[in-house]
Amino acid sequence: MLGGSVYIAFIRFAISLAGTIALFSLLTESRFGRKKTVVCYSCFSVVLLILACVWYVADWESCARMVAFVMYLCFAAFAIFMSRDSVYLSIYKLALVFYLLAVFLVGALEISILFFDRNVWADIVARIGLIGLIAFLLNKYVRKTVKDFGDYVESEADKFSVAVMIICILFGIGYILNPGLNREMTFHRIYQILMNFFLTGTLQFLIFRFYLHVGKEKEYERENQLIQMNYRLLERQLEILEESVESGKRLRHDIRHHNAVIAECARRGQTEELLQYLQEYDREIDQSALKMICVNTAVNNLLSAYTRKAEQEQIKVTMDVELGKNPEIPGIDLVAILANAYENAIYACMEVKKSLEERECFIDLLLKKRKNKLIISCSNTCKKEAALKDGKPGSEFTGGVGVSSIIRTAEKYNGEYDFKNDNGVFVFRLILSMQK
């Protein structure tokens, strides 16, 4: 703090607060519209600046020592309320903004002390310049990356790591901003400031890389699950193809016998016997033909493949499917949900049969469109003792595959989902919004 009148202090406070709000706004999105956000931040800034100036006039020494921390803590509480992000993600971004706040505060002070004999206007101009430079670099190199990996932090961050991060950064920057330190220009003082900035910056970078790495690992795991799902679906389709080939061979073999019977009846003039024989032949063809479950080709093929697999495992399948030829949800996402749900249902039934062979297993699948909503429900036999973990099925239900893919696709369409074990019946329900 370089001193000066309360008007100078007001200008410096206003620049610092405006810079902090601008930097935080680059990293996050407000839960309100632009107009309401500007009004809220403006009202908050006016009240905070008035209180800071009153404090500056009443007790300059304590204000110089604590005003940066107090103003930032007030801003942090207000920013968490204004941000659309979760609390953990907002705290992470606030920690980064606090580090940048220290950079332009200390940087401007040092420029004023080193080159302009502690001139307050030099400090003000340097603050504006540093804030502009930091905002430019954030917008160009960091903003998109931080927003892209925000989901990783939100899903992977825990209270302990966030608390340790904040404490370390507060101690590091607090040590730098402490006005009680020796302000003489010495090599030791410059080295101390640089090392503190380096260490706190390194901490931020390491945390960023850690969450980014963990998030990418989760992405790779989900992609691997999708590959496994596609592989299993191809296996089911190949089984159908092999059965079709065998059926074609039998048909070609049997058709000679059918032709012989028809020719003999024609030679003898046995018209009634011939018509009866042809009717029986038509019924046989109808029974052997593949059933059309729905008009959507991708969904029909998927459900046919897994239904055949379930019936081979002696699992009773009931389906209620009403789906148009071109649903608004892309086929790849719809297939991802249905294939994982059906595969997991078959797995759970097979696990039950291993322990209780006499127990009858079933799968009930519902797929319907209601206005702009797509409703998916799948109920199947499962072990009564199998418990959910954090509201999600574990490996006892699924074999460890598919749930994350279902959840991710559901969240993509603002879907609502739930899982439960109803006394040995596993129930999965999902409602997807198909609004464009």
Short mmCIF file of C-alpha atoms in Angstrom, two decimals:
data_model
loop_
_atom_site.label_atom_id
_atom_site.label_comp_id
_atom_site.label_asym_id
_atom_site.label_seq_id
_atom_site.Cartn_x
_atom_site.Cartn_y
_atom_site.Cartn_z
CA MET A 1 0.00 0.00 0.00
CA LEU A 2 1.56 3.27 -1.15
CA GLY A 3 -0.71 5.60 0.78
CA GLY A 4 -2.45 8.65 -0.66
CA SER A 5 -5.85 10.24 -0.24
CA VAL A 6 -9.08 8.31 0.10
CA TYR A 7 -9.91 9.21 -3.52
CA ILE A 8 -6.70 7.56 -4.72
CA ALA A 9 -7.48 4.54 -2.53
CA PHE A 10 -10.98 4.37 -4.03
CA ILE A 11 -9.56 4.33 -7.57
CA ARG A 12 -7.11 1.56 -6.70
CA PHE A 13 -9.78 -0.49 -4.93
CA ALA A 14 -12.16 -0.05 -7.86
CA ILE A 15 -9.55 -1.11 -10.43
CA SER A 16 -8.55 -4.17 -8.40
CA LEU A 17 -12.15 -5.24 -7.82
CA ALA A 18 -13.11 -4.67 -11.45
CA GLY A 19 -10.08 -6.67 -12.56
CA THR A 20 -10.96 -9.52 -10.22
CA ILE A 21 -14.57 -9.62 -11.46
CA ALA A 22 -13.40 -9.50 -15.09
CA LEU A 23 -10.91 -12.36 -14.62
CA PHE A 24 -13.44 -14.52 -12.81
CA SER A 25 -16.08 -13.82 -15.45
CA LEU A 26 -13.70 -15.07 -18.14
CA LEU A 27 -13.45 -18.44 -16.37
CA THR A 28 -17.06 -19.05 -15.41
CA GLU A 29 -20.65 -18.47 -16.47
CA SER A 30 -23.23 -16.63 -14.42
CA ARG A 31 -26.45 -18.34 -13.42
CA PHE A 32 -28.34 -15.20 -14.44
CA GLY A 33 -28.70 -13.28 -17.69
CA ARG A 34 -26.12 -10.71 -18.74
CA LYS A 35 -28.17 -7.67 -17.68
CA LYS A 36 -29.00 -9.03 -14.23
CA THR A 37 -25.39 -10.18 -13.75
CA VAL A 38 -24.04 -6.69 -14.51
CA VAL A 39 -26.56 -5.10 -12.13
CA CYS A 40 -25.73 -7.53 -9.31
CA TYR A 41 -21.97 -7.12 -9.64
CA SER A 42 -22.33 -3.33 -9.88
CA CYS A 43 -24.42 -3.08 -6.71
CA PHE A 44 -22.07 -5.44 -4.88
CA SER A 45 -19.02 -3.42 -6.01
CA VAL A 46 -20.49 -0.08 -4.91
CA VAL A 47 -21.29 -1.38 -1.41
CA LEU A 48 -17.90 -3.08 -1.03
CA LEU A 49 -15.93 -0.04 -2.25
CA ILE A 50 -17.77 2.32 0.11
CA LEU A 51 -17.04 0.03 3.08
CA ALA A 52 -13.38 -0.30 2.03
CA CYS A 53 -12.99 3.51 1.82
CA VAL A 54 -14.61 3.97 5.23
CA TRP A 55 -12.18 1.41 6.64
CA TYR A 56 -9.28 3.21 4.90
CA VAL A 57 -10.21 6.52 6.56
CA ALA A 58 -10.93 4.99 9.97
CA ASP A 59 -7.80 2.81 10.32
CA TRP A 60 -5.22 3.08 7.55
CA GLU A 61 -2.76 0.55 9.04
CA SER A 62 -5.21 -2.33 9.46
CA CYS A 63 -6.79 -1.51 6.11
CA ALA A 64 -3.40 -1.68 4.37
CA ARG A 65 -2.71 -5.01 6.04
CA MET A 66 -6.04 -6.77 5.50
CA VAL A 67 -8.15 -4.99 2.88
CA ALA A 68 -7.04 -7.20 -0.04
CA PHE A 69 -7.97 -10.38 1.85
CA VAL A 70 -11.28 -9.09 3.20
CA MET A 71 -12.42 -7.68 -0.13
CA TYR A 72 -11.48 -10.89 -1.89
CA LEU A 73 -13.26 -13.08 0.68
CA CYS A 74 -16.41 -10.99 0.26
CA PHE A 75 -16.09 -11.27 -3.50
CA ALA A 76 -15.51 -15.05 -3.26
CA ALA A 77 -18.72 -15.58 -1.28
CA PHE A 78 -20.70 -13.45 -3.72
CA ALA A 79 -19.07 -15.06 -6.77
CA ILE A 80 -19.98 -18.58 -5.61
CA PHE A 81 -23.59 -17.43 -5.39
CA MET A 82 -23.45 -15.86 -8.87
CA SER A 83 -21.63 -18.72 -10.62
CA ARG A 84 -23.45 -21.50 -12.43
CA ASP A 85 -20.66 -23.94 -11.50
CA SER A 86 -20.68 -26.24 -8.49
CA VAL A 87 -19.07 -25.08 -5.26
CA TYR A 88 -15.90 -27.15 -5.79
CA LEU A 89 -15.39 -25.88 -9.33
CA SER A 90 -16.08 -22.27 -8.27
CA ILE A 91 -13.51 -22.58 -5.46
CA TYR A 92 -10.92 -23.88 -7.89
CA LYS A 93 -11.49 -20.96 -10.24
CA LEU A 94 -11.49 -18.49 -7.35
CA ALA A 95 -8.12 -19.85 -6.23
CA LEU A 96 -6.75 -19.22 -9.70
CA VAL A 97 -8.23 -15.70 -9.72
CA PHE A 98 -6.73 -15.04 -6.27
CA TYR A 99 -3.32 -15.98 -7.61
CA LEU A 100 -3.79 -13.63 -10.56
CA LEU A 101 -4.99 -10.91 -8.17
CA ALA A 102 -1.72 -11.20 -6.28
CA VAL A 103 0.21 -11.04 -9.56
CA PHE A 104 -1.24 -7.71 -10.67
CA LEU A 105 -1.31 -6.20 -7.16
CA VAL A 106 2.28 -7.08 -6.29
CA GLY A 107 3.48 -6.54 -9.83
CA ALA A 108 2.06 -3.02 -9.97
CA LEU A 109 3.48 -2.16 -6.55
CA GLU A 110 6.94 -3.39 -7.51
CA ILE A 111 6.87 -1.45 -10.78
CA SER A 112 5.94 1.70 -8.88
CA ILE A 113 8.66 1.12 -6.26
CA LEU A 114 11.45 0.08 -8.64
CA PHE A 115 10.97 2.53 -11.48
CA PHE A 116 8.76 5.41 -10.34
CA ASP A 117 9.78 6.18 -6.75
CA ARG A 118 6.52 4.83 -5.25
CA ASN A 119 4.30 6.99 -7.43
CA VAL A 120 0.65 6.03 -6.85
CA TRP A 121 -0.38 6.89 -10.40
CA ALA A 122 2.30 4.60 -11.75
CA ASP A 123 0.81 1.87 -9.57
CA ILE A 124 -2.67 2.56 -10.95
CA VAL A 125 -1.53 2.55 -14.58
CA ALA A 126 0.52 -0.63 -14.00
CA ARG A 127 -2.51 -2.37 -12.46
CA ILE A 128 -4.65 -1.55 -15.47
CA GLY A 129 -1.91 -2.74 -17.83
CA LEU A 130 -1.31 -6.00 -15.96
CA ILE A 131 -5.04 -6.73 -15.69
CA GLY A 132 -5.42 -6.19 -19.43
CA LEU A 133 -2.43 -8.43 -20.19
CA ILE A 134 -3.64 -11.21 -17.88
CA ALA A 135 -7.19 -11.00 -19.28
CA PHE A 136 -5.83 -11.25 -22.83
CA LEU A 137 -3.70 -14.30 -22.01
CA LEU A 138 -6.54 -15.94 -20.11
CA ASN A 139 -8.98 -15.43 -22.95
CA LYS A 140 -6.56 -16.69 -25.61
CA TYR A 141 -4.81 -19.62 -23.92
CA VAL A 142 -6.59 -20.66 -20.71
CA ARG A 143 -10.31 -19.89 -20.90
CA LYS A 144 -11.35 -22.67 -23.26
CA THR A 145 -9.15 -25.26 -21.55
CA VAL A 146 -10.48 -24.42 -18.08
CA LYS A 147 -14.07 -24.63 -19.29
CA ASP A 148 -13.40 -27.91 -21.09
CA PHE A 149 -11.92 -29.59 -18.05
CA GLY A 150 -14.42 -28.02 -15.63
CA ASP A 151 -16.50 -31.19 -15.72
CA TYR A 152 -13.46 -33.19 -14.61
CA VAL A 153 -12.92 -30.96 -11.57
CA GLU A 154 -16.62 -31.00 -10.74
CA SER A 155 -16.81 -34.77 -10.80
CA GLU A 156 -13.40 -35.64 -9.35
CA ALA A 157 -12.63 -32.89 -6.82
CA ASP A 158 -12.96 -33.77 -3.14
CA LYS A 159 -13.10 -31.66 0.00
CA PHE A 160 -9.62 -32.58 1.18
CA SER A 161 -7.80 -31.69 -2.04
CA VAL A 162 -9.72 -28.44 -2.44
CA ALA A 163 -9.04 -27.46 1.18
CA VAL A 164 -5.31 -28.20 0.89
CA MET A 165 -5.09 -26.26 -2.35
CA ILE A 166 -6.81 -23.18 -0.92
CA ILE A 167 -4.78 -23.20 2.29
CA CYS A 168 -1.48 -23.46 0.40
CA ILE A 169 -2.39 -20.65 -1.97
CA LEU A 170 -3.66 -18.41 0.84
CA PHE A 171 -0.45 -18.88 2.82
CA GLY A 172 1.74 -18.33 -0.21
CA ILE A 173 0.03 -15.20 -1.50
CA GLY A 174 -0.63 -13.94 2.02
CA TYR A 175 3.11 -14.06 2.71
CA ILE A 176 3.77 -12.03 -0.42
CA LEU A 177 1.09 -9.41 0.31
CA ASN A 178 2.04 -8.97 3.96
CA PRO A 179 2.94 -5.28 4.24
CA GLY A 180 4.80 -5.91 7.48
CA LEU A 181 7.66 -7.48 5.53
CA ASN A 182 10.76 -5.50 4.82
CA ARG A 183 9.98 -3.26 1.83
CA GLU A 184 13.60 -2.35 1.11
CA MET A 185 14.82 -3.32 -2.32
CA THR A 186 17.12 -6.23 -1.59
CA PHE A 187 18.00 -9.34 -3.51
CA HIS A 188 16.55 -11.47 -0.71
CA ARG A 189 13.16 -9.70 -0.92
CA ILE A 190 12.94 -10.02 -4.70
CA TYR A 191 13.98 -13.68 -4.52
CA GLN A 192 11.36 -14.30 -1.82
CA ILE A 193 8.56 -12.79 -3.91
CA LEU A 194 9.58 -14.65 -7.06
CA MET A 195 9.85 -17.99 -5.27
CA ASN A 196 6.44 -17.58 -3.65
CA PHE A 197 4.85 -16.78 -6.97
CA PHE A 198 6.65 -19.71 -8.57
CA LEU A 199 5.58 -22.18 -5.88
CA THR A 200 1.93 -21.10 -5.77
CA GLY A 201 1.80 -21.00 -9.57
CA THR A 202 3.32 -24.48 -9.73
CA LEU A 203 0.69 -25.71 -7.27
CA GLN A 204 -2.07 -24.35 -9.50
CA PHE A 205 -0.52 -25.92 -12.57
CA LEU A 206 -0.06 -29.32 -10.90
CA ILE A 207 -3.67 -29.37 -9.70
CA PHE A 208 -4.82 -28.42 -13.19
CA ARG A 209 -2.75 -31.20 -14.76
CA PHE A 210 -3.90 -33.71 -12.15
CA TYR A 211 -7.62 -33.15 -12.73
CA LEU A 212 -7.08 -32.98 -16.48
CA HIS A 213 -5.26 -36.32 -16.38
CA VAL A 214 -7.90 -37.97 -14.19
CA GLY A 215 -10.66 -36.60 -16.40
CA LYS A 216 -9.02 -37.89 -19.56
CA GLU A 217 -8.56 -41.29 -17.95
CA LYS A 218 -12.30 -41.34 -17.25
CA GLU A 219 -12.96 -40.37 -20.85
CA TYR A 220 -10.72 -43.18 -22.09
CA GLU A 221 -12.52 -45.60 -19.77
CA ARG A 222 -15.90 -44.56 -21.15
CA GLU A 223 -14.61 -44.85 -24.71
CA ASN A 224 -13.27 -48.31 -23.92
CA GLN A 225 -16.68 -49.29 -22.55
CA LEU A 226 -18.30 -48.01 -25.74
CA ILE A 227 -15.86 -50.10 -27.79
CA GLN A 228 -16.69 -53.16 -25.69
CA MET A 229 -20.39 -52.48 -26.16
CA ASN A 230 -19.95 -52.22 -29.94
CA TYR A 231 -17.91 -55.42 -29.91
CA ARG A 232 -20.64 -57.30 -28.04
CA LEU A 233 -23.30 -55.88 -30.33
CA LEU A 234 -21.31 -57.04 -33.36
CA GLU A 235 -21.07 -60.47 -31.77
CA ARG A 236 -24.85 -60.59 -31.44
CA GLN A 237 -25.26 -59.47 -35.05
CA LEU A 238 -22.76 -62.08 -36.25
CA GLU A 239 -24.68 -64.76 -34.38
CA ILE A 240 -27.87 -63.70 -36.17
CA LEU A 241 -26.01 -63.67 -39.49
CA GLU A 242 -24.62 -67.16 -38.90
CA GLU A 243 -28.06 -68.44 -37.98
CA SER A 244 -29.49 -66.81 -41.11
CA VAL A 245 -26.84 -68.52 -43.25
CA GLU A 246 -27.64 -71.89 -41.68
CA SER A 247 -31.34 -71.23 -42.08
CA GLY A 248 -30.74 -70.40 -45.76
CA LYS A 249 -28.88 -73.68 -46.26
CA ARG A 250 -31.73 -75.63 -44.66
CA LEU A 251 -34.27 -73.73 -46.73
CA ARG A 252 -32.44 -74.49 -49.98
CA HIS A 253 -32.17 -78.15 -48.94
CA ASP A 254 -35.81 -78.42 -47.96
CA ILE A 255 -37.20 -76.52 -50.92
CA ARG A 256 -36.44 -79.45 -53.24
CA HIS A 257 -38.67 -81.67 -51.10
CA HIS A 258 -41.41 -79.02 -51.08
CA ASN A 259 -41.21 -78.72 -54.87
CA ALA A 260 -41.44 -82.52 -55.22
CA VAL A 261 -44.57 -82.64 -53.03
CA ILE A 262 -46.18 -79.76 -54.96
CA ALA A 263 -45.35 -81.34 -58.33
CA GLU A 264 -46.77 -84.72 -57.27
CA CYS A 265 -50.01 -83.14 -56.03
CA ALA A 266 -50.30 -81.23 -59.32
CA ARG A 267 -49.80 -84.39 -61.41
CA ARG A 268 -52.49 -86.23 -59.46
CA GLY A 269 -54.89 -83.30 -59.56
CA GLN A 270 -55.07 -83.13 -55.73
CA THR A 271 -56.03 -79.44 -55.55
CA GLU A 272 -57.37 -79.39 -52.00
CA GLU A 273 -54.33 -81.25 -50.61
CA LEU A 274 -52.06 -78.87 -52.48
CA LEU A 275 -53.76 -75.76 -51.05
CA GLN A 276 -53.64 -77.20 -47.52
CA TYR A 277 -49.97 -77.98 -47.93
CA LEU A 278 -49.20 -74.45 -49.17
CA GLN A 279 -51.05 -72.91 -46.20
CA GLU A 280 -49.00 -74.99 -43.76
CA TYR A 281 -45.86 -73.94 -45.61
CA ASP A 282 -46.82 -70.24 -45.29
CA ARG A 283 -47.39 -70.61 -41.54
CA GLU A 284 -43.98 -72.23 -41.15
CA ILE A 285 -42.31 -69.36 -43.02
CA ASP A 286 -44.12 -66.77 -40.86
CA GLN A 287 -43.00 -68.48 -37.65
CA SER A 288 -39.38 -68.61 -38.76
CA ALA A 289 -39.27 -64.98 -39.95
CA LEU A 290 -37.59 -62.36 -37.79
CA LYS A 291 -40.03 -60.28 -35.74
CA MET A 292 -40.14 -56.52 -36.38
CA ILE A 293 -39.89 -54.82 -32.99
CA CYS A 294 -39.97 -51.20 -34.20
CA VAL A 295 -39.57 -49.25 -37.44
CA ASN A 296 -36.25 -47.71 -36.41
CA THR A 297 -33.65 -49.90 -38.09
CA ALA A 298 -30.80 -49.40 -35.61
CA VAL A 299 -32.97 -49.93 -32.52
CA ASN A 300 -34.78 -52.87 -34.14
CA ASN A 301 -31.52 -54.65 -34.98
CA LEU A 302 -30.10 -54.01 -31.52
CA LEU A 303 -33.19 -55.23 -29.67
CA SER A 304 -33.47 -58.26 -31.95
CA ALA A 305 -29.86 -59.22 -31.32
CA TYR A 306 -30.05 -58.96 -27.55
CA THR A 307 -33.50 -60.54 -27.35
CA ARG A 308 -32.15 -63.57 -29.18
CA LYS A 309 -29.24 -63.69 -26.72
CA ALA A 310 -31.62 -63.46 -23.74
CA GLU A 311 -33.85 -66.23 -25.08
CA GLN A 312 -30.82 -68.46 -25.55
CA GLU A 313 -30.13 -67.98 -21.83
CA GLN A 314 -33.77 -68.93 -21.08
CA ILE A 315 -34.66 -65.42 -19.96
CA LYS A 316 -38.24 -64.30 -20.53
CA VAL A 317 -38.34 -61.00 -22.42
CA THR A 318 -41.28 -58.59 -22.62
CA MET A 319 -41.02 -55.41 -24.71
CA ASP A 320 -43.26 -52.40 -25.21
CA VAL A 321 -41.56 -50.29 -27.88
CA GLU A 322 -43.06 -47.28 -29.65
CA LEU A 323 -40.43 -45.36 -31.57
CA GLY A 324 -40.55 -43.53 -34.88
CA LYS A 325 -38.21 -44.12 -37.78
CA ASN A 326 -36.26 -40.89 -37.17
CA PRO A 327 -36.16 -39.92 -33.47
CA GLU A 328 -34.62 -36.56 -32.62
CA ILE A 329 -31.91 -38.22 -30.55
CA PRO A 330 -28.99 -39.47 -32.69
CA GLY A 331 -28.95 -43.23 -33.19
CA ILE A 332 -25.47 -43.63 -31.69
CA ASP A 333 -26.62 -42.16 -28.35
CA LEU A 334 -29.85 -44.14 -28.28
CA VAL A 335 -28.01 -47.35 -29.12
CA ALA A 336 -25.44 -46.64 -26.38
CA ILE A 337 -28.17 -46.43 -23.74
CA LEU A 338 -30.24 -49.39 -24.91
CA ALA A 339 -27.30 -51.70 -25.57
CA ASN A 340 -25.77 -51.05 -22.16
CA ALA A 341 -29.08 -51.39 -20.34
CA TYR A 342 -30.00 -54.61 -22.15
CA GLU A 343 -26.51 -56.10 -21.79
CA ASN A 344 -26.47 -55.33 -18.07
CA ALA A 345 -29.94 -56.85 -17.65
CA ILE A 346 -28.83 -60.08 -19.33
CA TYR A 347 -25.68 -60.16 -17.19
CA ALA A 348 -27.68 -59.72 -13.96
CA CYS A 349 -30.08 -62.51 -14.93
CA MET A 350 -27.21 -64.87 -15.78
CA GLU A 351 -25.63 -64.16 -12.38
CA VAL A 352 -28.90 -65.08 -10.67
CA LYS A 353 -29.12 -68.33 -12.65
CA LYS A 354 -25.63 -69.30 -11.52
CA SER A 355 -26.68 -69.25 -7.86
CA LEU A 356 -30.39 -70.13 -8.21
CA GLU A 357 -31.00 -72.22 -11.30
CA GLU A 358 -34.66 -72.77 -10.48
CA ARG A 359 -35.45 -69.05 -10.29
CA GLU A 360 -37.26 -67.71 -13.35
CA CYS A 361 -35.55 -64.66 -14.81
CA PHE A 362 -37.16 -61.95 -16.87
CA ILE A 363 -36.43 -58.65 -18.61
CA ASP A 364 -39.13 -56.02 -19.19
CA LEU A 365 -38.17 -53.22 -21.56
CA LEU A 366 -40.23 -50.12 -22.29
CA LEU A 367 -39.35 -47.47 -24.87
CA LYS A 368 -41.89 -44.77 -25.72
CA LYS A 369 -41.98 -41.20 -26.97
CA ARG A 370 -44.31 -38.78 -25.24
CA LYS A 371 -44.39 -35.29 -26.78
CA ASN A 372 -40.80 -34.03 -26.48
CA LYS A 373 -39.72 -36.71 -24.00
CA LEU A 374 -38.27 -40.17 -24.58
CA ILE A 375 -39.08 -42.64 -21.80
CA ILE A 376 -36.88 -45.70 -21.28
CA SER A 377 -37.50 -48.27 -18.56
CA CYS A 378 -35.80 -51.61 -18.03
CA SER A 379 -36.65 -54.05 -15.23
CA ASN A 380 -34.88 -57.36 -14.74
CA THR A 381 -34.22 -60.08 -12.23
CA CYS A 382 -31.19 -59.51 -10.00
CA LYS A 383 -29.73 -60.67 -6.70
CA LYS A 384 -31.73 -59.44 -3.73
CA GLU A 385 -28.61 -58.72 -1.68
CA ALA A 386 -26.94 -56.60 -4.37
CA ALA A 387 -26.75 -52.98 -3.16
CA LEU A 388 -26.36 -49.72 -5.04
CA LYS A 389 -23.30 -47.53 -4.47
CA ASP A 390 -24.01 -43.80 -4.35
CA GLY A 391 -27.29 -44.45 -6.13
CA LYS A 392 -25.58 -46.26 -9.01
CA PRO A 393 -25.34 -50.00 -9.77
CA GLY A 394 -22.06 -51.74 -9.08
CA SER A 395 -20.42 -54.69 -10.78
CA GLU A 396 -22.98 -57.08 -9.23
CA PHE A 397 -25.58 -55.63 -11.60
CA THR A 398 -23.51 -54.82 -14.66
CA GLY A 399 -20.18 -56.59 -14.57
CA GLY A 400 -18.58 -53.15 -14.33
CA VAL A 401 -19.58 -52.01 -17.82
CA GLY A 402 -21.93 -49.44 -19.27
CA VAL A 403 -23.35 -47.38 -16.41
CA SER A 404 -21.05 -44.38 -16.93
CA SER A 405 -21.89 -44.38 -20.63
CA ILE A 406 -25.62 -44.36 -19.85
CA ILE A 407 -25.23 -41.53 -17.33
CA ARG A 408 -23.07 -39.47 -19.64
CA THR A 409 -25.51 -39.77 -22.53
CA ALA A 410 -28.44 -38.98 -20.22
CA GLU A 411 -26.78 -35.82 -18.93
CA LYS A 412 -26.04 -34.77 -22.51
CA TYR A 413 -29.80 -34.46 -23.07
CA ASN A 414 -30.66 -33.09 -19.59
CA GLY A 415 -32.09 -36.46 -18.75
CA GLU A 416 -33.43 -37.66 -15.41
CA TYR A 417 -32.52 -41.19 -14.37
CA ASP A 418 -32.60 -43.48 -11.37
CA PHE A 419 -31.57 -47.01 -10.41
CA LYS A 420 -32.97 -49.20 -7.65
CA ASN A 421 -33.07 -52.78 -6.43
CA ASP A 422 -36.70 -53.55 -5.60
CA ASN A 423 -36.36 -56.80 -3.64
CA GLY A 424 -34.56 -58.71 -6.36
CA VAL A 425 -35.85 -56.70 -9.33
CA PHE A 426 -33.42 -54.15 -10.71
CA VAL A 427 -35.20 -51.11 -12.16
CA PHE A 428 -33.60 -48.55 -14.45
CA ARG A 429 -35.65 -45.54 -15.54
CA LEU A 430 -34.65 -42.69 -17.81
CA ILE A 431 -36.42 -39.66 -19.29
CA LEU A 432 -34.61 -37.77 -22.06
CA SER A 433 -35.49 -34.37 -23.42
CA MET A 434 -35.61 -34.25 -27.21
CA GLN A 435 -35.90 -30.49 -27.51
CA LYS A 436 -33.44 -29.06 -30.01
#
